[in-house]
Amino acid sequence: MASYGRALSALHPTFATIFHSLEEGLEEAQRYHTEMLYRRSDDPHLFLHLARRRACAVLEREGLSARQVDETAALNLSGILIHHQGFAVRVLHAQHEGGREVEIPVPGSSKPRQDFWRQASAIPDLETDNLLLLWGDDGGVLTDPLTLVRPLGGDNLKANLRVEWRGKISREMAKLRAEDLVDLEPDWQAEELA
């Protein structure tokens, strides 16, 4: 069971690459829509798919173990899965509640997503600590910070979503030393686990 600080420290080498990949993905999606005279609002799934596809290619080019996850049951929850130092990080575009707070997505009725949320291993025969990395954008510009979440379970109902902790990953954290992040506290932690 990874604490927020331990997760930050282990994932620290990936921060700059993740930010860069998402920015490059958003730029490519924006460029495509501009060239084709498409409006993002007409097909928001296409815009995000293009952004994720490019971001995944950048992550792989930079040496990270990353692949696109496209579960047709819920296209808006498709994302990127990164494996790094025993962590399986599902990178998802998130909605903002009331424009400010990031809404943690529920896994829905998909068995693979429910397994991931309840911390079942994401790599066969290896134990993983599963995290969600939630990102957003404002008009095609990546918002900073991203939100890191350790889910514990859920289904298609928001009331059944269980989370251990939630905290931020900012662009500035990439400039710090990994060991400086170990003692950081999350923005929110479940009381029974605190």
PDB file of C-alpha atoms in Angstrom:
ATOM      1  CA  MET A   1       0.000   0.000   0.000  1.00  0.00           C
ATOM      2  CA  ALA A   2       1.728   3.129  -1.258  1.00  0.00           C
ATOM      3  CA  SER A   3       1.495   6.420   0.536  1.00  0.00           C
ATOM      4  CA  TYR A   4       1.127   9.598  -1.503  1.00  0.00           C
ATOM      5  CA  GLY A   5       4.731  10.613  -0.726  1.00  0.00           C
ATOM      6  CA  ARG A   6       6.134   7.209  -1.658  1.00  0.00           C
ATOM      7  CA  ALA A   7       4.184   7.239  -4.933  1.00  0.00           C
ATOM      8  CA  LEU A   8       5.454  10.741  -5.748  1.00  0.00           C
ATOM      9  CA  SER A   9       9.033   9.742  -5.027  1.00  0.00           C
ATOM     10  CA  ALA A  10       8.860   6.578  -7.162  1.00  0.00           C
ATOM     11  CA  LEU A  11       7.092   8.286 -10.064  1.00  0.00           C
ATOM     12  CA  HIS A  12       9.199  11.473  -9.917  1.00  0.00           C
ATOM     13  CA  PRO A  13      11.369  10.542 -12.941  1.00  0.00           C
ATOM     14  CA  THR A  14       8.219  10.400 -15.098  1.00  0.00           C
ATOM     15  CA  PHE A  15       6.710  13.798 -14.210  1.00  0.00           C
ATOM     16  CA  ALA A  16       8.369  15.984 -16.853  1.00  0.00           C
ATOM     17  CA  THR A  17       7.747  13.389 -19.568  1.00  0.00           C
ATOM     18  CA  ILE A  18       4.080  13.005 -18.630  1.00  0.00           C
ATOM     19  CA  PHE A  19       3.491  16.762 -18.704  1.00  0.00           C
ATOM     20  CA  HIS A  20       5.343  17.064 -22.013  1.00  0.00           C
ATOM     21  CA  SER A  21       3.482  14.131 -23.593  1.00  0.00           C
ATOM     22  CA  LEU A  22       0.053  15.479 -22.662  1.00  0.00           C
ATOM     23  CA  GLU A  23       0.959  18.941 -23.948  1.00  0.00           C
ATOM     24  CA  GLU A  24       2.184  17.500 -27.231  1.00  0.00           C
ATOM     25  CA  GLY A  25      -0.971  15.403 -27.492  1.00  0.00           C
ATOM     26  CA  LEU A  26      -3.210  18.417 -26.933  1.00  0.00           C
ATOM     27  CA  GLU A  27      -1.241  20.435 -29.496  1.00  0.00           C
ATOM     28  CA  GLU A  28      -1.640  17.701 -32.107  1.00  0.00           C
ATOM     29  CA  ALA A  29      -5.363  17.314 -31.439  1.00  0.00           C
ATOM     30  CA  GLN A  30      -5.816  21.085 -31.676  1.00  0.00           C
ATOM     31  CA  ARG A  31      -3.788  21.245 -34.910  1.00  0.00           C
ATOM     32  CA  TYR A  32      -5.841  18.435 -36.474  1.00  0.00           C
ATOM     33  CA  HIS A  33      -9.124  20.089 -35.552  1.00  0.00           C
ATOM     34  CA  THR A  34      -7.934  23.436 -36.905  1.00  0.00           C
ATOM     35  CA  GLU A  35      -6.753  21.946 -40.223  1.00  0.00           C
ATOM     36  CA  MET A  36      -9.978  19.947 -40.672  1.00  0.00           C
ATOM     37  CA  LEU A  37     -12.167  22.869 -39.521  1.00  0.00           C
ATOM     38  CA  TYR A  38     -13.672  20.636 -36.830  1.00  0.00           C
ATOM     39  CA  ARG A  39     -15.098  21.896 -33.584  1.00  0.00           C
ATOM     40  CA  ARG A  40     -14.093  19.940 -30.504  1.00  0.00           C
ATOM     41  CA  SER A  41     -17.605  20.183 -29.113  1.00  0.00           C
ATOM     42  CA  ASP A  42     -19.001  18.250 -32.097  1.00  0.00           C
ATOM     43  CA  ASP A  43     -17.030  15.128 -31.135  1.00  0.00           C
ATOM     44  CA  PRO A  44     -15.137  15.565 -27.852  1.00  0.00           C
ATOM     45  CA  HIS A  45     -14.142  11.881 -27.834  1.00  0.00           C
ATOM     46  CA  LEU A  46     -12.192  12.322 -31.086  1.00  0.00           C
ATOM     47  CA  PHE A  47     -10.252  15.283 -29.685  1.00  0.00           C
ATOM     48  CA  LEU A  48      -9.270  13.357 -26.541  1.00  0.00           C
ATOM     49  CA  HIS A  49      -8.462  10.188 -28.468  1.00  0.00           C
ATOM     50  CA  LEU A  50      -6.063  12.116 -30.725  1.00  0.00           C
ATOM     51  CA  ALA A  51      -4.456  13.760 -27.698  1.00  0.00           C
ATOM     52  CA  ARG A  52      -4.029  10.412 -25.897  1.00  0.00           C
ATOM     53  CA  ARG A  53      -2.680   8.664 -28.980  1.00  0.00           C
ATOM     54  CA  ARG A  54       0.054  11.257 -29.446  1.00  0.00           C
ATOM     55  CA  ALA A  55       0.803  11.403 -25.700  1.00  0.00           C
ATOM     56  CA  CYS A  56       1.218   7.626 -25.588  1.00  0.00           C
ATOM     57  CA  ALA A  57       3.620   7.720 -28.540  1.00  0.00           C
ATOM     58  CA  VAL A  58       5.696  10.398 -26.784  1.00  0.00           C
ATOM     59  CA  LEU A  59       5.784   8.389 -23.546  1.00  0.00           C
ATOM     60  CA  GLU A  60       6.983   5.296 -25.404  1.00  0.00           C
ATOM     61  CA  ARG A  61       9.559   7.324 -27.358  1.00  0.00           C
ATOM     62  CA  GLU A  62      10.901   8.627 -24.036  1.00  0.00           C
ATOM     63  CA  GLY A  63      11.347   5.070 -22.744  1.00  0.00           C
ATOM     64  CA  LEU A  64       8.325   4.657 -20.488  1.00  0.00           C
ATOM     65  CA  SER A  65       6.240   1.502 -20.565  1.00  0.00           C
ATOM     66  CA  ALA A  66       2.945   2.971 -21.789  1.00  0.00           C
ATOM     67  CA  ARG A  67      -0.006   1.781 -23.813  1.00  0.00           C
ATOM     68  CA  GLN A  68      -3.423   3.077 -24.715  1.00  0.00           C
ATOM     69  CA  VAL A  69      -6.388   1.598 -22.902  1.00  0.00           C
ATOM     70  CA  ASP A  70      -9.550   1.754 -24.973  1.00  0.00           C
ATOM     71  CA  GLU A  71     -12.461  -0.005 -23.364  1.00  0.00           C
ATOM     72  CA  THR A  72     -15.376   0.465 -25.708  1.00  0.00           C
ATOM     73  CA  ALA A  73     -17.926   0.278 -22.891  1.00  0.00           C
ATOM     74  CA  ALA A  74     -16.985   3.818 -21.845  1.00  0.00           C
ATOM     75  CA  LEU A  75     -14.907   5.737 -24.370  1.00  0.00           C
ATOM     76  CA  ASN A  76     -14.699   8.770 -22.139  1.00  0.00           C
ATOM     77  CA  LEU A  77     -12.783   6.654 -19.617  1.00  0.00           C
ATOM     78  CA  SER A  78     -10.279   5.317 -22.122  1.00  0.00           C
ATOM     79  CA  GLY A  79      -6.796   6.416 -21.249  1.00  0.00           C
ATOM     80  CA  ILE A  80      -3.136   5.535 -21.039  1.00  0.00           C
ATOM     81  CA  LEU A  81      -1.627   2.902 -18.758  1.00  0.00           C
ATOM     82  CA  ILE A  82       1.931   3.502 -17.551  1.00  0.00           C
ATOM     83  CA  HIS A  83       3.951   0.884 -15.665  1.00  0.00           C
ATOM     84  CA  HIS A  84       6.814   2.238 -13.551  1.00  0.00           C
ATOM     85  CA  GLN A  85       8.586   0.769 -10.497  1.00  0.00           C
ATOM     86  CA  GLY A  86       5.714  -1.469  -9.420  1.00  0.00           C
ATOM     87  CA  PHE A  87       3.060   1.145 -10.087  1.00  0.00           C
ATOM     88  CA  ALA A  88       0.332   0.859 -12.702  1.00  0.00           C
ATOM     89  CA  VAL A  89      -0.799   4.402 -13.443  1.00  0.00           C
ATOM     90  CA  ARG A  90      -3.960   4.925 -15.429  1.00  0.00           C
ATOM     91  CA  VAL A  91      -3.828   8.393 -17.017  1.00  0.00           C
ATOM     92  CA  LEU A  92      -7.359   9.707 -17.573  1.00  0.00           C
ATOM     93  CA  HIS A  93      -8.880  12.986 -18.717  1.00  0.00           C
ATOM     94  CA  ALA A  94     -11.077  14.169 -15.855  1.00  0.00           C
ATOM     95  CA  GLN A  95     -14.048  16.447 -15.558  1.00  0.00           C
ATOM     96  CA  HIS A  96     -14.022  19.282 -13.062  1.00  0.00           C
ATOM     97  CA  GLU A  97     -16.803  19.605 -10.506  1.00  0.00           C
ATOM     98  CA  GLY A  98     -18.050  23.175 -10.566  1.00  0.00           C
ATOM     99  CA  GLY A  99     -15.057  24.182 -12.646  1.00  0.00           C
ATOM    100  CA  ARG A 100     -12.516  23.698  -9.834  1.00  0.00           C
ATOM    101  CA  GLU A 101     -12.350  20.312  -8.108  1.00  0.00           C
ATOM    102  CA  VAL A 102     -11.349  17.294 -10.196  1.00  0.00           C
ATOM    103  CA  GLU A 103     -14.062  14.657 -10.334  1.00  0.00           C
ATOM    104  CA  ILE A 104     -12.644  11.190  -9.630  1.00  0.00           C
ATOM    105  CA  PRO A 105     -14.222   8.855 -12.184  1.00  0.00           C
ATOM    106  CA  VAL A 106     -16.060   5.717 -11.139  1.00  0.00           C
ATOM    107  CA  PRO A 107     -15.013   2.478 -12.847  1.00  0.00           C
ATOM    108  CA  GLY A 108     -18.538   1.840 -14.140  1.00  0.00           C
ATOM    109  CA  SER A 109     -19.750  -1.652 -14.922  1.00  0.00           C
ATOM    110  CA  SER A 110     -16.506  -2.750 -16.609  1.00  0.00           C
ATOM    111  CA  LYS A 111     -14.930  -5.679 -14.736  1.00  0.00           C
ATOM    112  CA  PRO A 112     -11.337  -4.735 -15.781  1.00  0.00           C
ATOM    113  CA  ARG A 113     -11.815  -1.162 -14.520  1.00  0.00           C
ATOM    114  CA  GLN A 114     -13.440  -2.364 -11.286  1.00  0.00           C
ATOM    115  CA  ASP A 115     -10.488  -4.727 -10.764  1.00  0.00           C
ATOM    116  CA  PHE A 116      -8.032  -1.889 -11.318  1.00  0.00           C
ATOM    117  CA  TRP A 117      -9.884   0.411  -8.904  1.00  0.00           C
ATOM    118  CA  ARG A 118      -9.932  -2.304  -6.200  1.00  0.00           C
ATOM    119  CA  GLN A 119      -6.151  -2.805  -6.559  1.00  0.00           C
ATOM    120  CA  ALA A 120      -6.105  -6.144  -8.411  1.00  0.00           C
ATOM    121  CA  SER A 121      -2.760  -6.546 -10.171  1.00  0.00           C
ATOM    122  CA  ALA A 122      -2.606  -4.751 -13.518  1.00  0.00           C
ATOM    123  CA  ILE A 123       0.297  -6.965 -14.675  1.00  0.00           C
ATOM    124  CA  PRO A 124      -0.207 -10.739 -14.733  1.00  0.00           C
ATOM    125  CA  ASP A 125       1.879 -12.532 -12.069  1.00  0.00           C
ATOM    126  CA  LEU A 126       3.221  -9.265 -10.623  1.00  0.00           C
ATOM    127  CA  GLU A 127       1.887  -7.183  -7.768  1.00  0.00           C
ATOM    128  CA  THR A 128       1.125  -3.584  -8.694  1.00  0.00           C
ATOM    129  CA  ASP A 129      -0.023  -0.548  -6.803  1.00  0.00           C
ATOM    130  CA  ASN A 130      -2.732   0.986  -9.001  1.00  0.00           C
ATOM    131  CA  LEU A 131      -3.087   4.748  -9.258  1.00  0.00           C
ATOM    132  CA  LEU A 132      -5.173   7.154 -11.299  1.00  0.00           C
ATOM    133  CA  LEU A 133      -3.495  10.238 -12.764  1.00  0.00           C
ATOM    134  CA  LEU A 134      -6.195  12.718 -13.717  1.00  0.00           C
ATOM    135  CA  TRP A 135      -5.533  15.557 -16.124  1.00  0.00           C
ATOM    136  CA  GLY A 136      -7.628  18.297 -17.631  1.00  0.00           C
ATOM    137  CA  ASP A 137      -7.311  21.073 -20.127  1.00  0.00           C
ATOM    138  CA  ASP A 138      -8.709  24.531 -20.627  1.00  0.00           C
ATOM    139  CA  GLY A 139      -9.334  25.140 -24.313  1.00  0.00           C
ATOM    140  CA  GLY A 140      -6.614  22.690 -25.348  1.00  0.00           C
ATOM    141  CA  VAL A 141      -4.058  23.917 -22.795  1.00  0.00           C
ATOM    142  CA  LEU A 142      -3.009  21.395 -20.127  1.00  0.00           C
ATOM    143  CA  THR A 143      -3.998  22.461 -16.636  1.00  0.00           C
ATOM    144  CA  ASP A 144      -1.460  22.322 -13.826  1.00  0.00           C
ATOM    145  CA  PRO A 145      -1.524  20.530 -11.416  1.00  0.00           C
ATOM    146  CA  LEU A 146      -2.548  16.995 -12.291  1.00  0.00           C
ATOM    147  CA  THR A 147      -4.298  14.883  -9.624  1.00  0.00           C
ATOM    148  CA  LEU A 148      -2.930  11.556  -8.366  1.00  0.00           C
ATOM    149  CA  VAL A 149      -5.452   9.181  -6.735  1.00  0.00           C
ATOM    150  CA  ARG A 150      -5.178   5.776  -5.078  1.00  0.00           C
ATOM    151  CA  PRO A 151      -8.560   4.093  -5.670  1.00  0.00           C
ATOM    152  CA  LEU A 152      -9.788   1.214  -3.509  1.00  0.00           C
ATOM    153  CA  GLY A 153     -12.990   0.193  -5.251  1.00  0.00           C
ATOM    154  CA  GLY A 154     -16.203   1.171  -6.914  1.00  0.00           C
ATOM    155  CA  ASP A 155     -18.775   0.405  -9.539  1.00  0.00           C
ATOM    156  CA  ASN A 156     -21.113   2.531 -11.636  1.00  0.00           C
ATOM    157  CA  LEU A 157     -22.427   4.524  -8.649  1.00  0.00           C
ATOM    158  CA  LYS A 158     -20.582   7.574  -7.312  1.00  0.00           C
ATOM    159  CA  ALA A 159     -21.721   6.655  -3.777  1.00  0.00           C
ATOM    160  CA  ASN A 160     -19.762   3.371  -3.987  1.00  0.00           C
ATOM    161  CA  LEU A 161     -16.455   4.955  -5.039  1.00  0.00           C
ATOM    162  CA  ARG A 162     -13.727   4.273  -2.462  1.00  0.00           C
ATOM    163  CA  VAL A 163     -10.451   6.194  -2.454  1.00  0.00           C
ATOM    164  CA  GLU A 164      -7.507   6.041  -0.050  1.00  0.00           C
ATOM    165  CA  TRP A 165      -5.988   9.423  -0.912  1.00  0.00           C
ATOM    166  CA  ARG A 166      -5.870  12.229  -3.475  1.00  0.00           C
ATOM    167  CA  GLY A 167      -3.042  14.709  -4.066  1.00  0.00           C
ATOM    168  CA  LYS A 168      -1.500  16.960  -6.668  1.00  0.00           C
ATOM    169  CA  ILE A 169       1.400  16.584  -9.078  1.00  0.00           C
ATOM    170  CA  SER A 170       2.592  19.958 -10.284  1.00  0.00           C
ATOM    171  CA  ARG A 171       5.084  20.780 -12.987  1.00  0.00           C
ATOM    172  CA  GLU A 172       7.311  22.300 -10.288  1.00  0.00           C
ATOM    173  CA  MET A 173       7.621  18.913  -8.540  1.00  0.00           C
ATOM    174  CA  ALA A 174       9.691  17.652 -11.474  1.00  0.00           C
ATOM    175  CA  LYS A 175      12.395  20.153 -10.480  1.00  0.00           C
ATOM    176  CA  LEU A 176      12.637  18.787  -6.932  1.00  0.00           C
ATOM    177  CA  ARG A 177      14.611  15.754  -5.815  1.00  0.00           C
ATOM    178  CA  ALA A 178      12.623  12.528  -5.483  1.00  0.00           C
ATOM    179  CA  GLU A 179      13.637  12.192  -1.827  1.00  0.00           C
ATOM    180  CA  ASP A 180      12.125  15.633  -1.107  1.00  0.00           C
ATOM    181  CA  LEU A 181       8.683  14.303  -2.050  1.00  0.00           C
ATOM    182  CA  VAL A 182       8.537  11.284   0.276  1.00  0.00           C
ATOM    183  CA  ASP A 183       7.157  13.200   3.263  1.00  0.00           C
ATOM    184  CA  LEU A 184       4.524  15.215   1.380  1.00  0.00           C
ATOM    185  CA  GLU A 185       0.943  14.738   2.515  1.00  0.00           C
ATOM    186  CA  PRO A 186      -2.009  14.322   0.149  1.00  0.00           C
ATOM    187  CA  ASP A 187      -4.724  16.966  -0.184  1.00  0.00           C
ATOM    188  CA  TRP A 188      -7.223  14.422   1.115  1.00  0.00           C
ATOM    189  CA  GLN A 189      -6.912  11.040   2.822  1.00  0.00           C
ATOM    190  CA  ALA A 190      -9.593   8.644   4.017  1.00  0.00           C
ATOM    191  CA  GLU A 191     -10.020   9.022   7.772  1.00  0.00           C
ATOM    192  CA  GLU A 192      -9.909   5.318   8.618  1.00  0.00           C
ATOM    193  CA  LEU A 193      -6.599   5.052   6.740  1.00  0.00           C
ATOM    194  CA  ALA A 194      -4.964   8.254   7.988  1.00  0.00           C
TER     195      ALA A 194
END
